[in-house]
Amino acid sequence: MPNPLLEQHELPPFSRVSPADVEPAITRLIERNKQATEAILGGHDRYNWDTLWRVIEQLDDELAQAWSPVSHLNGVANSEELRAAYNACLPLLSEYATWSGQHSGLYEAYRQIAEGEEYATLDGAQQKALSNVLRDFRLAGVALPEEQKQEYGRLRKRLSELGSQFSDNVLDATNAWTRQVSEEQLDGLPATALANARQAAQQAGLEGCLITLEFPSWYPVLAYCKDATLREEVYRANATRASNEGPHAGRWDNTAIIEETLKLRRELAGLLGFANYAELSLATKMADSPAQVREFLEQLSRQSRAQAQREWRELQDFAREEYGAGSVNAWDVSFYSEKLRERRYQVSQEDIRPYLPVSRVLPGLFAVVERLYGVTVREVTDFDSYHPDARLFELVQAGAVIARFYLDLYARAQKRGGAWMDNCRDRRMAGARLQLPVAYLVCNFTPPVGTAPALLTHDELTTLFHEFGHGLHHMLTGQTVASVSGINGVAWDAVELPSQFLENWCWEREALALISGHHETGEPLPATLLDKLLAARNFQSAMQMARQLEFALFDLRLHSECDAATGTAVQTLLDEVRREVAVVIPPAFNRLQHSFSHIFAGGYAAGYYSYKWAEVLSADAFARFEEEGIFNPQTGRDFRTHILEAGGSRDAMELFVAFRGREPVIEPLLRHCGIATADAA
Ligand code: ZN
């Protein structure tokens, strides 16, 4: 039997992929790629774009095409056999990435092109791709002298161990704490949260209800439980996980891991010639320097702080007047906030659902995209599928198909939760043929029941637009070099621009007329409901901003200035940041840093600011549409040309400036969040 993963297909042969094919195919392709790479490097002493770059890109693309359906099916049609095959391949792929990423012969060959005569004849995208790859080689330590290269490897290895110990500790500490309670003690919780707590108790063989430190369990307690003592207990357990405080103080304590991580990150940065780890982190991002990011975050804080303090006073007044609360503690904030939100807005996501049937929303989304970018979307019914819910669409412009996407909307068993966009095929020149981009768009909406139509909440609508925004970045790319095509090669802190940007149309009357329509009457979303939605959108937005700024500033300063990296210095810095930007000061026992996995076990070290950074970009980009008309075709064309088509082929700031005519400013984000900027005027 031939292995379908080793064949070339325009679209994945899903129905013929068997778990037994996976490991043999991936092993074989990696082996072949390594041999082919060595053969190229051994066979030439001069390299050029065609004999080196295009050949390596083709090899890697064939591997990516084999892996893409496996990775997709693992997420959306999981089985025990497939998961085992998938997991067996992960170390192989990571070993291959390290092998090629640290291959000094390959580095020298690319360098020869970059420094040779051919370089001047390459186009901008090719030059950018080349400079990215050389940068990544240098950041992987390839250019270092042998002894330092060893040291680099030792630091990387130890840091990855520390990251995994950090998250193991957080996981163990999370699992170690539970609290058995009666249903009466949970008075105030919504029915779904209560059912969840009952089920948790049953699964543990206990009576009554069980609270755990999983988010869907503890959060409803803080937000709805009337018993303040229980809220405090849950808050304390959660806020002290994996630390030297709280109910499990000293067990799974991450203090020493944090210290060593910070120390080794500093050493690693030093080895590569950076003054600190934040500079190393920013070397691949849109932001220029730690000082620039710090000023950016502090500016947001200056602009929103007065309003955050006002929101905080309102909450305290409300708690006192309505509930006789003498003080609002950290474990009371969510509780009184929920009460205040209910009082003020009285709009539930369930009220919105009847106006957002999928059968109306999808054509609406496509109509928005057509008006903005002049491309039409049409469904393809005959294709090799993996599940009846999966649909295939193509993007058509001037009669020609320019891209395709799979859409898989509904939650079901064997499907990972959440929503995401992933590459299926990258747009690139494959020999003389143009390979079209293909995307996977996956959501987990409530499936239609029986003959009833699938109805979305407004949150789900926003999610769909968000992922479609990523999808358009991938599909409308104009690039033909894979590593800068679509979202490839786009700086980490700029990659959420097109996705958050498209969400804006979910809040515009003119767009909602296209997107919404009552599933029985066809009536669009009534203005009164939209007004309530718009008002509720910005509830406590300045307080939320303060909280995000606290995390981001702490992360940035920790990696740029925390020199005496002892546990106390970390805590001292956090306290200082809180005094500067927080409005709700957490209690002294709070150990946020000990479970801050984003920065100690994820990819966000000195990068947490990216969330706010991308929000500023998307809000400011959308502001041009507000100024020129949200369906202005020229503005749409400009966004497509400068942002979507250019992708990773040029520096993200250059692209933004090309679209906006100037560098980004923060005012549109503040305005969209309902934060008055009077003191800025
Ligand atoms: Zn996103």
XYZ file of C-alpha atoms and ligand atoms in Angstrom, residues 466 470 496 499, ligand 1:
5
model
C -10.985 37.065 14.706
C -5.881 35.494 10.685
C -2.680 39.715 16.035
C -7.368 39.288 13.521
Zn -5.465 35.483 17.335
